[in-house]
GROMACS .gro file of C-alpha atoms in nm:
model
  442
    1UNK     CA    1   8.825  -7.314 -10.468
    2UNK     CA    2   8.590  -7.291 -10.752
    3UNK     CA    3   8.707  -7.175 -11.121
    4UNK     CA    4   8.485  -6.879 -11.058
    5UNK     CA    5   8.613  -6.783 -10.718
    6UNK     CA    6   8.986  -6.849 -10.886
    7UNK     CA    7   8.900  -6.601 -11.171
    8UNK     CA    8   8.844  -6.288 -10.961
    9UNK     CA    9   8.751  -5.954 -11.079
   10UNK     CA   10   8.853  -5.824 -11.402
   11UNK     CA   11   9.063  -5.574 -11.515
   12UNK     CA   12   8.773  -5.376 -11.559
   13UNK     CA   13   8.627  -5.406 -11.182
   14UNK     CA   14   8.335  -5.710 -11.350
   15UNK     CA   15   8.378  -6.042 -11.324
   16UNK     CA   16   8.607  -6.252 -11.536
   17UNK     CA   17   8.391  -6.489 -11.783
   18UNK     CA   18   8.428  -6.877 -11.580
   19UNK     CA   19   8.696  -7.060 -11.802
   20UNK     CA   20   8.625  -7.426 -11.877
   21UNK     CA   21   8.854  -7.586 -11.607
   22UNK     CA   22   9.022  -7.441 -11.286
   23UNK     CA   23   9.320  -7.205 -11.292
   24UNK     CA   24   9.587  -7.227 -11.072
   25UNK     CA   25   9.596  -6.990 -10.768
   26UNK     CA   26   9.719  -6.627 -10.851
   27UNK     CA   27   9.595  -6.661 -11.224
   28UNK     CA   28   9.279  -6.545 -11.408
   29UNK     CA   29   9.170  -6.550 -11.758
   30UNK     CA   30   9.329  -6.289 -11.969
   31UNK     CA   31   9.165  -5.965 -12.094
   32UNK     CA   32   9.209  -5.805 -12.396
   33UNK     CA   33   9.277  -5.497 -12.165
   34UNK     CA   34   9.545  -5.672 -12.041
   35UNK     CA   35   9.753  -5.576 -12.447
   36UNK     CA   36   9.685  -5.236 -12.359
   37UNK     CA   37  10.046  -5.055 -12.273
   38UNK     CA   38  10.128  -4.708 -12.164
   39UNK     CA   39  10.315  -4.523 -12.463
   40UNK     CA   40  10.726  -4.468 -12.382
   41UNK     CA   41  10.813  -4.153 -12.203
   42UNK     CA   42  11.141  -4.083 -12.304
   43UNK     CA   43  11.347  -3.915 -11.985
   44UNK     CA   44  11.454  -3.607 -11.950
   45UNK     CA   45  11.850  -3.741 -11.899
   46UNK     CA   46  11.856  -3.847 -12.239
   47UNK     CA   47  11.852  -3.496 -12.336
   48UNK     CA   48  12.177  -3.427 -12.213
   49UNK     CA   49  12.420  -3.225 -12.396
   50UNK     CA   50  12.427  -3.110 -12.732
   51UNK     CA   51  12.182  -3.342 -12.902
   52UNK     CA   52  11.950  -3.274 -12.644
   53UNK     CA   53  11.971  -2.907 -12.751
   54UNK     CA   54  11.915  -3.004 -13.086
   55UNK     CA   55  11.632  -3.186 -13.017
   56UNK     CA   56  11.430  -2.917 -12.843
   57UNK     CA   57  11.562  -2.675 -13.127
   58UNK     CA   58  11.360  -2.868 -13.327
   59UNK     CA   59  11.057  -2.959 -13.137
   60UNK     CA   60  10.966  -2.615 -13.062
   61UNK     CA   61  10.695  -2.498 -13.309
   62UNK     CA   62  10.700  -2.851 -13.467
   63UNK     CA   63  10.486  -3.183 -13.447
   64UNK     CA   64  10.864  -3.358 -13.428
   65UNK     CA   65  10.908  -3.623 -13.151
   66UNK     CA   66  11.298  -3.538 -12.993
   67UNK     CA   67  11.341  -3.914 -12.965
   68UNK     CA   68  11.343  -3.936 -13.280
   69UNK     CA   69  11.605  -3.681 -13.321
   70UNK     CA   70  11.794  -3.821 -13.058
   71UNK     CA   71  11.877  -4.161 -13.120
   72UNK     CA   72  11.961  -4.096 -13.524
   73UNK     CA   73  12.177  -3.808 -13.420
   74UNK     CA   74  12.359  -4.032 -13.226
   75UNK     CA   75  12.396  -4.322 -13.482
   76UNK     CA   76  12.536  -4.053 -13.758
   77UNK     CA   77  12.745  -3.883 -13.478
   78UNK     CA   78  12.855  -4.241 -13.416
   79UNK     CA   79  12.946  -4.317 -13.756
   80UNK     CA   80  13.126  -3.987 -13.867
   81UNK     CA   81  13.398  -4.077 -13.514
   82UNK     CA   82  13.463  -4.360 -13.657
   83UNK     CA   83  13.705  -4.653 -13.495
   84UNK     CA   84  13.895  -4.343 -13.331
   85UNK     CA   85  13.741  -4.378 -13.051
   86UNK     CA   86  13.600  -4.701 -12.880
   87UNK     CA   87  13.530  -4.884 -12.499
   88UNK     CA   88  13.726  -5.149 -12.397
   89UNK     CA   89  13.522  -5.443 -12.276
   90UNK     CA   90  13.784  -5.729 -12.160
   91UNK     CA   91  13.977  -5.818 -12.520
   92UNK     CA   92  13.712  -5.645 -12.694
   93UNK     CA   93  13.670  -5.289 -12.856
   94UNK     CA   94  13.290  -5.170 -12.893
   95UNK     CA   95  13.351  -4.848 -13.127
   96UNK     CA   96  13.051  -4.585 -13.135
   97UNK     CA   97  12.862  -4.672 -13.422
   98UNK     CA   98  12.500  -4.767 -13.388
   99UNK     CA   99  12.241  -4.948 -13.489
  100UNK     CA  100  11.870  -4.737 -13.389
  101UNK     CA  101  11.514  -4.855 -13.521
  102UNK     CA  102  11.312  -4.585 -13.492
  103UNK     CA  103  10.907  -4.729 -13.444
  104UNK     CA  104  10.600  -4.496 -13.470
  105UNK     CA  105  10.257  -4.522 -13.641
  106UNK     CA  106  10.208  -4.414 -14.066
  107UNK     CA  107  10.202  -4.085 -14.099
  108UNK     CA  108  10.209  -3.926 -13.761
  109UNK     CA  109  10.527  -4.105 -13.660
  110UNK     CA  110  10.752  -3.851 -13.721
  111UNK     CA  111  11.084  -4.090 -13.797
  112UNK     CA  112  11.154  -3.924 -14.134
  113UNK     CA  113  11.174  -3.579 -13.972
  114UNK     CA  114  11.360  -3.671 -13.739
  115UNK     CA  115  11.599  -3.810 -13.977
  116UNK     CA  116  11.624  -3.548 -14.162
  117UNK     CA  117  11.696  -3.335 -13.868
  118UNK     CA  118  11.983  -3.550 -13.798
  119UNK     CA  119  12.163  -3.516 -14.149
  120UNK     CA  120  12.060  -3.135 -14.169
  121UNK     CA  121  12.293  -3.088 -13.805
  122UNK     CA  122  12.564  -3.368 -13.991
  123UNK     CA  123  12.557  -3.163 -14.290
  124UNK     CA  124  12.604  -2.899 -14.146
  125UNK     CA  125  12.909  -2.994 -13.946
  126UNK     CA  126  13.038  -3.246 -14.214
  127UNK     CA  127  12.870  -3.199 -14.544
  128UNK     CA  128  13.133  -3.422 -14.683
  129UNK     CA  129  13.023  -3.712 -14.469
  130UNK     CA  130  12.692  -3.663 -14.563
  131UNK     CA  131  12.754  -3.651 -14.932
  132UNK     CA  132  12.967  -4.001 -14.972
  133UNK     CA  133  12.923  -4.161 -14.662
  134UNK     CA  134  12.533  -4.152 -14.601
  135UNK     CA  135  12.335  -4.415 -14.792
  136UNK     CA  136  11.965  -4.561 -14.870
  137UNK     CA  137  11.928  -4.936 -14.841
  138UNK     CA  138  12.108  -5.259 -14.854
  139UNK     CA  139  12.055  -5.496 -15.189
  140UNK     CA  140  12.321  -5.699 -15.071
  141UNK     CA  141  12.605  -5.814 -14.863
  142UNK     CA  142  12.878  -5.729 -15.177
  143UNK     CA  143  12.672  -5.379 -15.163
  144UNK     CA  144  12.767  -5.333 -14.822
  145UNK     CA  145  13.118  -5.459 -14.799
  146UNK     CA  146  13.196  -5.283 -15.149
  147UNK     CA  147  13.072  -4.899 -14.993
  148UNK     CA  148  13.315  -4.955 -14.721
  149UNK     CA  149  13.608  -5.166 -14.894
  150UNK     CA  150  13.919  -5.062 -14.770
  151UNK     CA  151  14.102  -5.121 -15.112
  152UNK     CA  152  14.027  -5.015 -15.463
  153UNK     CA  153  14.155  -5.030 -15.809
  154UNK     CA  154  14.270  -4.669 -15.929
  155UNK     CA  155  14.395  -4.719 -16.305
  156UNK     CA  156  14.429  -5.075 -16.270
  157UNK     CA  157  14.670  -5.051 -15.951
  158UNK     CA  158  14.475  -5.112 -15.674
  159UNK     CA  159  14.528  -4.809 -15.403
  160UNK     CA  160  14.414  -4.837 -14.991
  161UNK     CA  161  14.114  -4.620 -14.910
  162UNK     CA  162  14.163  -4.421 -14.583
  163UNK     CA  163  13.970  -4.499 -14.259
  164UNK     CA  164  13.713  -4.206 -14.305
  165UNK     CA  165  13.619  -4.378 -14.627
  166UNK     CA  166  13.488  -4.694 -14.439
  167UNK     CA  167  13.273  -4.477 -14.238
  168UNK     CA  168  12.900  -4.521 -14.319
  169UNK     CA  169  12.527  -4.458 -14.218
  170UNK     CA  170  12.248  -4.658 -14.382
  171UNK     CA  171  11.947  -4.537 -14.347
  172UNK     CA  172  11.668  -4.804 -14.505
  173UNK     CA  173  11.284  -4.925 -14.425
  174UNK     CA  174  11.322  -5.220 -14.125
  175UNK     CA  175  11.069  -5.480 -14.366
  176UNK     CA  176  11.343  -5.439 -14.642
  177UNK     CA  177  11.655  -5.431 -14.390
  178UNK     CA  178  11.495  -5.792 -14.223
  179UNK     CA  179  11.344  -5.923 -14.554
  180UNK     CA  180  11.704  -5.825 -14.727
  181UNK     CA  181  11.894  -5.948 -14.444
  182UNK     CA  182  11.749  -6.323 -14.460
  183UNK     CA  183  11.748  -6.376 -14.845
  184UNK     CA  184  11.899  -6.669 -15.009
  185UNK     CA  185  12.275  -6.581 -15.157
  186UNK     CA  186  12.234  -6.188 -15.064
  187UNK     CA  187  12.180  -6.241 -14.707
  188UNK     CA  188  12.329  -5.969 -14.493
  189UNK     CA  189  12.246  -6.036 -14.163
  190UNK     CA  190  12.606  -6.209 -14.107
  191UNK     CA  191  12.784  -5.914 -14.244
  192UNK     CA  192  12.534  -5.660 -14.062
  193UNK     CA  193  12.630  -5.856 -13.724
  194UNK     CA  194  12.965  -5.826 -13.806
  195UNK     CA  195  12.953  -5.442 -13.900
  196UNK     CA  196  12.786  -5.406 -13.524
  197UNK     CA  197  13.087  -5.608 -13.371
  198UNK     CA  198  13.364  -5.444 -13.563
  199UNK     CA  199  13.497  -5.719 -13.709
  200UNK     CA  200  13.686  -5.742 -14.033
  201UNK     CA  201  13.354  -5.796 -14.349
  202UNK     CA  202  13.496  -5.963 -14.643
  203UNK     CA  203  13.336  -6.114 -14.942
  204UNK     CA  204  13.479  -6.410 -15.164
  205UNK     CA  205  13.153  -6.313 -15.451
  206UNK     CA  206  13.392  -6.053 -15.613
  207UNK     CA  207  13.668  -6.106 -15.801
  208UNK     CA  208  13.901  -5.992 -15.674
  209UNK     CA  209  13.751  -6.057 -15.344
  210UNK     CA  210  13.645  -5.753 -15.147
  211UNK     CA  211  13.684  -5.684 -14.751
  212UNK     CA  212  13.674  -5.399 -14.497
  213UNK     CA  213  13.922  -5.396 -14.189
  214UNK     CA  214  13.854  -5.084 -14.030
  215UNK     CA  215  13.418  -5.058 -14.108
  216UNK     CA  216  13.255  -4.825 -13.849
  217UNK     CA  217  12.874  -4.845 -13.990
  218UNK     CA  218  12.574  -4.730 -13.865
  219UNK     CA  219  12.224  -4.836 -13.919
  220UNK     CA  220  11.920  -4.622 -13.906
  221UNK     CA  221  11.601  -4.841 -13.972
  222UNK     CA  222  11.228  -4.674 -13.977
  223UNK     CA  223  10.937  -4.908 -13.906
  224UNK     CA  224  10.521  -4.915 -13.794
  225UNK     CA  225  10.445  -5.136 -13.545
  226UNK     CA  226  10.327  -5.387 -13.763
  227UNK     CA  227  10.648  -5.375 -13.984
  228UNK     CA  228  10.817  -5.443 -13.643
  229UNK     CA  229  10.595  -5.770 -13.557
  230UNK     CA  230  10.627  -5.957 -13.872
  231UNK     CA  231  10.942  -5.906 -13.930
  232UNK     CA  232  11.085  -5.879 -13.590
  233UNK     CA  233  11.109  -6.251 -13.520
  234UNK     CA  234  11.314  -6.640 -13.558
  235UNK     CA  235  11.645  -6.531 -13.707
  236UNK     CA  236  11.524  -6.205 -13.759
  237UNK     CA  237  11.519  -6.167 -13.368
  238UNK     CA  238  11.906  -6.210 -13.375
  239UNK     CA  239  11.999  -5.920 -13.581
  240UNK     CA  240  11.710  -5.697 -13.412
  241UNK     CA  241  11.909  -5.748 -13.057
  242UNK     CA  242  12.173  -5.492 -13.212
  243UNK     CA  243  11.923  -5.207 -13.216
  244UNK     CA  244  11.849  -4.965 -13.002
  245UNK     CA  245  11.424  -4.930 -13.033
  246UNK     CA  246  11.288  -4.522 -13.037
  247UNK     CA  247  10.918  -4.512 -12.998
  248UNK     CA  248  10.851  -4.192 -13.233
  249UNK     CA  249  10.516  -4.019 -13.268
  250UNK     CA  250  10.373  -3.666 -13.335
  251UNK     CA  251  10.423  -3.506 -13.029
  252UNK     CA  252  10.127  -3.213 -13.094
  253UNK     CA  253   9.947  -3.064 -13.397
  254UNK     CA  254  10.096  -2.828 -13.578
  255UNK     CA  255   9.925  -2.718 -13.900
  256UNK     CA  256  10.218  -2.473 -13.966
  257UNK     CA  257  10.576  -2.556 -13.801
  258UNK     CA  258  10.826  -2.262 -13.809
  259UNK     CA  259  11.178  -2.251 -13.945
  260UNK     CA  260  11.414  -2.392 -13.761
  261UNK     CA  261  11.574  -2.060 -13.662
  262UNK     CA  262  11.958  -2.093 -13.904
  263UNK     CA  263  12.133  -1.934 -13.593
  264UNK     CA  264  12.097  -2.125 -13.370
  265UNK     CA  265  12.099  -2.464 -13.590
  266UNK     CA  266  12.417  -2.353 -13.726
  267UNK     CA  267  12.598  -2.260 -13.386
  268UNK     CA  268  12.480  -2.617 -13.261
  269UNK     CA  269  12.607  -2.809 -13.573
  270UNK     CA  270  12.914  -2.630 -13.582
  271UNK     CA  271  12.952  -2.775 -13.195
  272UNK     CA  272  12.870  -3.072 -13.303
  273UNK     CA  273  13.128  -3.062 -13.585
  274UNK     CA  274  13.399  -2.935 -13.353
  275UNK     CA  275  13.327  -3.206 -13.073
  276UNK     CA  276  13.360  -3.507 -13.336
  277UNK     CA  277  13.700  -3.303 -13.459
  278UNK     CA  278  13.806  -3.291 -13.110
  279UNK     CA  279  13.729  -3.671 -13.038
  280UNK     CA  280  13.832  -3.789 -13.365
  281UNK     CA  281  14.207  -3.572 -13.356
  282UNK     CA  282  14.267  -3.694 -13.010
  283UNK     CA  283  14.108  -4.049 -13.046
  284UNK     CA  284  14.199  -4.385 -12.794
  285UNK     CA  285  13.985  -4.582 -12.554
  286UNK     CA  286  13.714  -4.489 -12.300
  287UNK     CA  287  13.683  -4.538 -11.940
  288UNK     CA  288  13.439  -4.469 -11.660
  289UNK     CA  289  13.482  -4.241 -11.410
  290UNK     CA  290  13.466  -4.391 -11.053
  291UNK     CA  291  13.144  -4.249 -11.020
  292UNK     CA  292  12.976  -4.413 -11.333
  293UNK     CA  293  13.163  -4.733 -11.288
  294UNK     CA  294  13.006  -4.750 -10.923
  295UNK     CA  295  12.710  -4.644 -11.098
  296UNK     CA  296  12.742  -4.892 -11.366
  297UNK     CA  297  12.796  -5.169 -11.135
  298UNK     CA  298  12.496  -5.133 -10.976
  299UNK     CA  299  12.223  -5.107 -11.249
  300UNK     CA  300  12.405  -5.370 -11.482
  301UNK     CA  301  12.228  -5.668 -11.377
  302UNK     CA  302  11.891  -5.490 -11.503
  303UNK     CA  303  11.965  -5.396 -11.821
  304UNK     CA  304  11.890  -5.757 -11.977
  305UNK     CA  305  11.524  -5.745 -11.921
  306UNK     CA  306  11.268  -5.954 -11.840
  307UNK     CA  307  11.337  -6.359 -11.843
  308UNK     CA  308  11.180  -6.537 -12.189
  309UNK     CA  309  11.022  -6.430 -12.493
  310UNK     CA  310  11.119  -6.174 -12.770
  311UNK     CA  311  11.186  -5.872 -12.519
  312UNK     CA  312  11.486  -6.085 -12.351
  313UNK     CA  313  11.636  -6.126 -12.721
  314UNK     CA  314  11.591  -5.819 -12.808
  315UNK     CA  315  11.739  -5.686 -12.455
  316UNK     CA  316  12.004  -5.908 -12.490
  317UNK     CA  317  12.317  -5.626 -12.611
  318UNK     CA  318  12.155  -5.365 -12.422
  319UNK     CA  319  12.478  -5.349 -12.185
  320UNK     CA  320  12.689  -5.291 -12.509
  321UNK     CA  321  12.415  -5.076 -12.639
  322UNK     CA  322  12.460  -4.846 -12.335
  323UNK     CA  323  12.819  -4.823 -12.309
  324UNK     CA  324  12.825  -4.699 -12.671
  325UNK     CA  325  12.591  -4.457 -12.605
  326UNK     CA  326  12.760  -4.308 -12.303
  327UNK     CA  327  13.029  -4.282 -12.542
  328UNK     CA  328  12.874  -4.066 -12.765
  329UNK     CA  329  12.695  -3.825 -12.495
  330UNK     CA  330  13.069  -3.793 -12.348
  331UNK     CA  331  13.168  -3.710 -12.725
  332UNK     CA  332  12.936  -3.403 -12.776
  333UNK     CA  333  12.934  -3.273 -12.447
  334UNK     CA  334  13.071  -2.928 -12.487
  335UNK     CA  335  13.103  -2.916 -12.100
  336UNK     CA  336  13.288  -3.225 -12.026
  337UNK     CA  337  13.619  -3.197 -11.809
  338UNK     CA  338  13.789  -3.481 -11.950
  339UNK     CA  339  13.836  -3.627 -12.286
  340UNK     CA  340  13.847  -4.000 -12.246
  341UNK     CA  341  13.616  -4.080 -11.942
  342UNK     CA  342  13.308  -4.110 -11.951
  343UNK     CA  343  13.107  -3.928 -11.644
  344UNK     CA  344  12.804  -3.991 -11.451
  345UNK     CA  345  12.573  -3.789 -11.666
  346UNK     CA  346  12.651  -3.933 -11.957
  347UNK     CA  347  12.604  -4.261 -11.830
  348UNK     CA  348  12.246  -4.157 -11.710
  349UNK     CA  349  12.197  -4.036 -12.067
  350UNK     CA  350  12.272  -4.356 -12.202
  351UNK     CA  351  12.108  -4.611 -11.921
  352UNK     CA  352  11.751  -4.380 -12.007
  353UNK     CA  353  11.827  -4.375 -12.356
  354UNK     CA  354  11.796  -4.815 -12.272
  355UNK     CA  355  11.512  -4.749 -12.055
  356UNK     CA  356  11.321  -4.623 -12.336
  357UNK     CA  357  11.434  -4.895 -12.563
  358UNK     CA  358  11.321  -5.153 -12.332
  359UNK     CA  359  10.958  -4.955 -12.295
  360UNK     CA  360  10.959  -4.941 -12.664
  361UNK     CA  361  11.015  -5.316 -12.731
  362UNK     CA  362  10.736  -5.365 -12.471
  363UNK     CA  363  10.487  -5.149 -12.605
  364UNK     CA  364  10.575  -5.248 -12.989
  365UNK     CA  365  10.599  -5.646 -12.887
  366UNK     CA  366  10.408  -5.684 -12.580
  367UNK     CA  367  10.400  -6.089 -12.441
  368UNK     CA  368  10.540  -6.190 -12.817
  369UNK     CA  369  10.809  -6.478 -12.830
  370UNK     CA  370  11.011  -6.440 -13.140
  371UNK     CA  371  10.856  -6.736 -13.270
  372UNK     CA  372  10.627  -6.754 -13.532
  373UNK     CA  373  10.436  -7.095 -13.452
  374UNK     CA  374  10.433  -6.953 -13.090
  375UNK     CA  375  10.280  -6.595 -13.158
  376UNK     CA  376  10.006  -6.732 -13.360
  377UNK     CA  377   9.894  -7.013 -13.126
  378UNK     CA  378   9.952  -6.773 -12.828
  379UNK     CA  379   9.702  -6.521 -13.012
  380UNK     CA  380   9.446  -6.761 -13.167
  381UNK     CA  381   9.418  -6.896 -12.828
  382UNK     CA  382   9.376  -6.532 -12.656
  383UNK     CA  383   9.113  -6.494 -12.971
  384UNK     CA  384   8.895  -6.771 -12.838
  385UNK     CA  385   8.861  -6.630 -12.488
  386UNK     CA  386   8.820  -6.744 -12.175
  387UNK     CA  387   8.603  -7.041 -12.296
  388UNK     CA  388   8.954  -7.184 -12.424
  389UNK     CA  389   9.066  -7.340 -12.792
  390UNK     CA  390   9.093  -7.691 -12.793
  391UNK     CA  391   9.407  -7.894 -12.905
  392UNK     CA  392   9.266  -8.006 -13.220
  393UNK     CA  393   9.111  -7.635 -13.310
  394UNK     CA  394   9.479  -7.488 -13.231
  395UNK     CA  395   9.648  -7.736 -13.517
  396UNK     CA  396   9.347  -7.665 -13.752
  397UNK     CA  397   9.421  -7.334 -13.710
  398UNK     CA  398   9.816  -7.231 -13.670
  399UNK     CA  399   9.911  -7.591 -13.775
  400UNK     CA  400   9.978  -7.515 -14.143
  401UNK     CA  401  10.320  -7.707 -14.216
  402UNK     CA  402  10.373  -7.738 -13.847
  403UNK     CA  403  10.420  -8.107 -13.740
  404UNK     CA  404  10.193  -8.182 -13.411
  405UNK     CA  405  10.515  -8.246 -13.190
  406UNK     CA  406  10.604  -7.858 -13.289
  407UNK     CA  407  10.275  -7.761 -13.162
  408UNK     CA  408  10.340  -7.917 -12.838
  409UNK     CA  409  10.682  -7.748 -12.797
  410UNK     CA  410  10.490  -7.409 -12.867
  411UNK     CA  411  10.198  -7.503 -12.656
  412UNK     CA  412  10.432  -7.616 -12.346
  413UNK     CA  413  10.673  -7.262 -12.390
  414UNK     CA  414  10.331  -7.099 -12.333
  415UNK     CA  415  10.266  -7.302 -12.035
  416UNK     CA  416  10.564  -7.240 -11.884
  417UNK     CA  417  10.587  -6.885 -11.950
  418UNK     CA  418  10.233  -6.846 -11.757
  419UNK     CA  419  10.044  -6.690 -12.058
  420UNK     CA  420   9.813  -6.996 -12.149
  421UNK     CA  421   9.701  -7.316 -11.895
  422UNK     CA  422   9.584  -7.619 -12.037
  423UNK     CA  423   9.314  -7.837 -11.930
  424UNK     CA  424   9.020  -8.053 -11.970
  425UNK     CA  425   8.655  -7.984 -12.056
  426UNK     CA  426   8.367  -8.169 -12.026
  427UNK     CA  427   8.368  -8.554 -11.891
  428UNK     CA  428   8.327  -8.887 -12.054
  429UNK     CA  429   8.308  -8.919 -12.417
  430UNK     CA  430   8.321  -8.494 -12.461
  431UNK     CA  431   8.623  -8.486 -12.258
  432UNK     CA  432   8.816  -8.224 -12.475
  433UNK     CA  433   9.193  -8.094 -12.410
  434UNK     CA  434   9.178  -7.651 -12.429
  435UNK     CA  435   9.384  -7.403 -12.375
  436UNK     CA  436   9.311  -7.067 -12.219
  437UNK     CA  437   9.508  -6.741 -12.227
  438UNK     CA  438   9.563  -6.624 -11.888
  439UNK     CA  439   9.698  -6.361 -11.701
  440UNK     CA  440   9.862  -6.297 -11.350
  441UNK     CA  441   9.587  -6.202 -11.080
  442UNK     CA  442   9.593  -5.871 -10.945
   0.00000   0.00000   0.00000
């Protein structure tokens, strides 16, 4: 078979441009067409309940995308319970707080409203929590583990704070949260991870030294796409796989949104209030009904994603991520008929809630690998186009401080991963090693 009977027709019904060696059966060369992704459609289970009243309260007569309303109600929600409630997952506890990047373009993205939505329903049902337990940023990891200690020094004695005080929601820009989080002596990322898990934070920077047994924090993180990419990646990628990813964008145009009418608003945060009460007075573990755990034996083998790359990193708590969630749908579900247990709807709440995350994370990331030497060879290479880069073009141009054997490791991940072959051009004394971007023949 000939490279150009290999190729095939296009994306675009014309045929593919002939690439400089033969491709392997079932592959052609890859078309920028082929980065173009259908924007996430968040289902309609995910608006189950009271927050997915609260999101169409505010979406009607608004530009506001309910996603966005969703997912940060849910981390505050999440946050104001507390460790009162959690899941039991074998000897471990996974409490409801949550970590949620919300993604959408500058501008039209919508994230801010949305978060303002959120604290305008928590206000409303808690304006306590709101006042002293809501904060902007991170500076550092004694920051952190300070807001939340659960000791401080009252007239020299030092006096135990109370659980509620070691609640918290930050809400902070995802380029300062990543950029923060990896940052010489203030890195945060280990105490960030730790918040996530539950485990006790502690700092030996302060004297005396300051720690947090009973932290229940939840992270709210805004981003554009790009923000997402550049910082979204090496040991960044780690602390990303704790967030649940909301595509958010301006749903229509609206050149003059109504009121959100105070009736209604106020009858759903004052649900909202009394559900958290409710779950927070009566507190203990979760379980699954035998519906959802039939339910949640059968979809949790596809809730890790695809195999490789940055979308299987950031996939990789999505189990955990779910569970939580289905936590907090059971929570504020004014109709549920058990405190406690955790029912099939919620649990389809929760597993679309993932669903989106993973469409997100594939629309914001695409075929990215969560490696920085990788991504740029993998796009210079797809930059070239089908007539291929050569080896010694690809080190001229992503090599930088890159020795050549870490150009090989990137170049063979590639190969392996089916996004770029590697061949030979030309005979003889032109005889050149390239590399073309491909793509899976269809």
């Amino acid at each position: 078979m000939s490279a150009l009977e290999n190729s095939g027709p296009s994306v675009n019904g014309e045929m593919d441009p002939v690439p400089p060696f033969e491709l392997s059966v079932g592959f052609r060369p890859w078309s920028p067409c082929d980065g173009d992704r259908q924007r996430p459609e968040l289902g309609g289970e995910a608006r189950h309940g009271l927050v997915g009243e609260v999101a169409e309260l505010f979406e009607a007569g608004s530009e506001i995308d309910g996603a966005a309303v969703i997912v940060q109600l849910l981390a505050v929600v999440g946050a104001m319970v507390g460790r009162t409630n959690w899941f039991p997952v074998g000897a471990d506890r996974h409490y409801p707080n949550l970590f949620v990047a919300v993604v959408g373009p500058p501008g039209t993205g919508t994230k801010g409203m949305g978060l303002r939505a959120a604290l305008d329903v928590a206000r409303r049902a808690d304006p306590a929590f709101v006042a002293e337990r809501v904060t902007g940023g991170i500076r550092s990891r004694e920051a952190l583990i300070d807001f939340v200690r659960d000791e401080e020094m009252v007239d020299k004695a030092v006096v135990a704070r109370s659980a509620d005080d070691q609640r918290a929601v930050v809400t902070t820009g995802l380029a300062d949260l990543f950029a923060t989080a990896h940052r010489g002596a203030t890195n945060v990322s280990e105490v960030l991870c730790g918040a996530w898990d539950g485990t006790t934070l502690h700092t030996t920077a302060r004297k005396p030294p300051v720690r947090s047994g009973e932290a229940c924090v939840s992270v709210i993180a805004h981003a554009t796409p790009g923000e997402a990419r550049d910082h979204v990646s090496g040991d960044g990628a780690r602390l990303a796989s704790h967030f649940l990813f909301a595509w958010s964008e301006r749903q229509r145009a609206v050149p003059l949104p109504r009121e959100v009418p105070h009736q209604q608003l106020q009858a759903l945060a004052a649900a909202v209030g009394a559900a958290v009460g409710q779950a927070r007075d009566e507190g203990g573990p979760w379980v699954l009904s035998p519906a959802a755990a039939k339910l949640w034996a059968d979809v949790y083998g596809e809730l890790s994603g695809p195999t490789g790359g940055l979308r299987h990193v950031l996939a990789a708590r999505a189990p955990a991520i779910a569970l939580r969630a289905a936590v907090l749908y059971a929570i504020v579900d004014p109709y549920a008929d058990e405190l406690g247990v955790v029912q099939v709807a919620h649990l389809r709440a929760a597993l679309a809630l993932c669903r989106y995350s993973a469409a997100t994370i594939e629309y914001v990331f695409g075929d990215a690998q969560g490696d920085l030497l990788t991504d740029r060879l993998l796009e210079a290479v797809r930059t070239a186009g089908p007539s291929g880069l050569s080896v010694t073009d690809q080190f001229a141009k992503v090599g930088g401080h890159f020795t050549k054997d870490r150009l090989d490791r990137a170049r063979d991940l590639l190969e392996a991963r089916h996004l770029i072959a590697t061949g030979h051009r030309g005979t003889g004394s032109t005889r050149t090693r390239v590399s073309v971007a491909i793509s899976t023949a269809s």
